[in-house]
Amino acid sequence: MHIYPKKSLGQNFLKDPHYLGKIVDAAQVGPRDQVIEIGPGLGHLTRALAETGCMLLLLELDDRLIPRLREEFGPRTTVQIVHADALEYDYGGLSGTWKVVANLPYYISTPIIQRLIAQRGRFTTLTLMLQKEVAERIAAVPGGKEYGFLSVLVQYAAVPRLEFSVPAGAFTPRPKVDSMILTLTMRERPETVANDEALFLRVIKAAFSQRRKTLRNSLGQLGYPGDVMNAVKDGTGIDLGRRAETLSVAEFCRLANFLGSKHGENAENPI
């Protein structure tokens, strides 16, 4: 039975063996690895991964594809097939450490990355196929227009590496944009630790919510009183007259840690 890609699930199947092999090479998958493939689809990348001898866990949401995957890969003792939503799957229940390899639907790539980052203790690397612009945004350095919330969030927890582009013509159906393979290597420990990661996230979200404004203006939504904001430069060395895209990840950590230290002291119900 021919299975047509579902537009509602953002399905674009990659069949080109050249790029499939390059993805496996970029992920550095070997027989001793445990690998999660998110969205195996018709199993083209799955076949290339299975040939390495790794232990493979497939997470597939589309119930039309489960029988096909079970028919081809079910007999393999090294492959487990789970009908599940990657946004809801309990990664915390996994044993050992895992690599993730995924051709992520563009419309859910950011929430899935955030979910995987939140469970980063389970993973060593994430090798992801993303919309090229998203991959470049994640790997961006301070000072450019691509650098933003996602850059800081990911680089706090991982070291990004742009691998190679994949042209739209390599997919069925053909997407409207080119793709990029990005590998994220999880840090054992952030270079600068955020004492309260929830606050750290709120700070970077607020900072980038109004990119054209200074930090003093964009961070006003957090609810800290003027005397706390006035003390930021002496406490952190960060001038709130700067814009968010000029701050490094370490500076955002220092800023969040300083504001966190003032939470119980004299902040006015920061959100």
PDB file of N, CA and C in Angstrom, residues 133 170 175 206:
ATOM      1  N   GLU A 133      17.402  27.720   8.202  1.00  0.00           N
ATOM      2  CA  GLU A 133      17.407  28.948   8.992  1.00  0.00           C
ATOM      3  C   GLU A 133      17.405  28.659  10.487  1.00  0.00           C
ATOM      4  N   ALA A 170      15.998  16.633  -2.455  1.00  0.00           N
ATOM      5  CA  ALA A 170      16.305  15.295  -1.931  1.00  0.00           C
ATOM      6  C   ALA A 170      15.122  14.681  -1.200  1.00  0.00           C
ATOM      7  N   PRO A 175      10.093  20.104   0.006  1.00  0.00           N
ATOM      8  CA  PRO A 175       9.742  21.243   0.858  1.00  0.00           C
ATOM      9  C   PRO A 175      10.080  22.561   0.162  1.00  0.00           C
ATOM     10  N   ALA A 206      12.308  37.112  27.876  1.00  0.00           N
ATOM     11  CA  ALA A 206      11.966  38.528  28.003  1.00  0.00           C
ATOM     12  C   ALA A 206      12.946  39.390  27.214  1.00  0.00           C
TER      13      ALA A 206
END
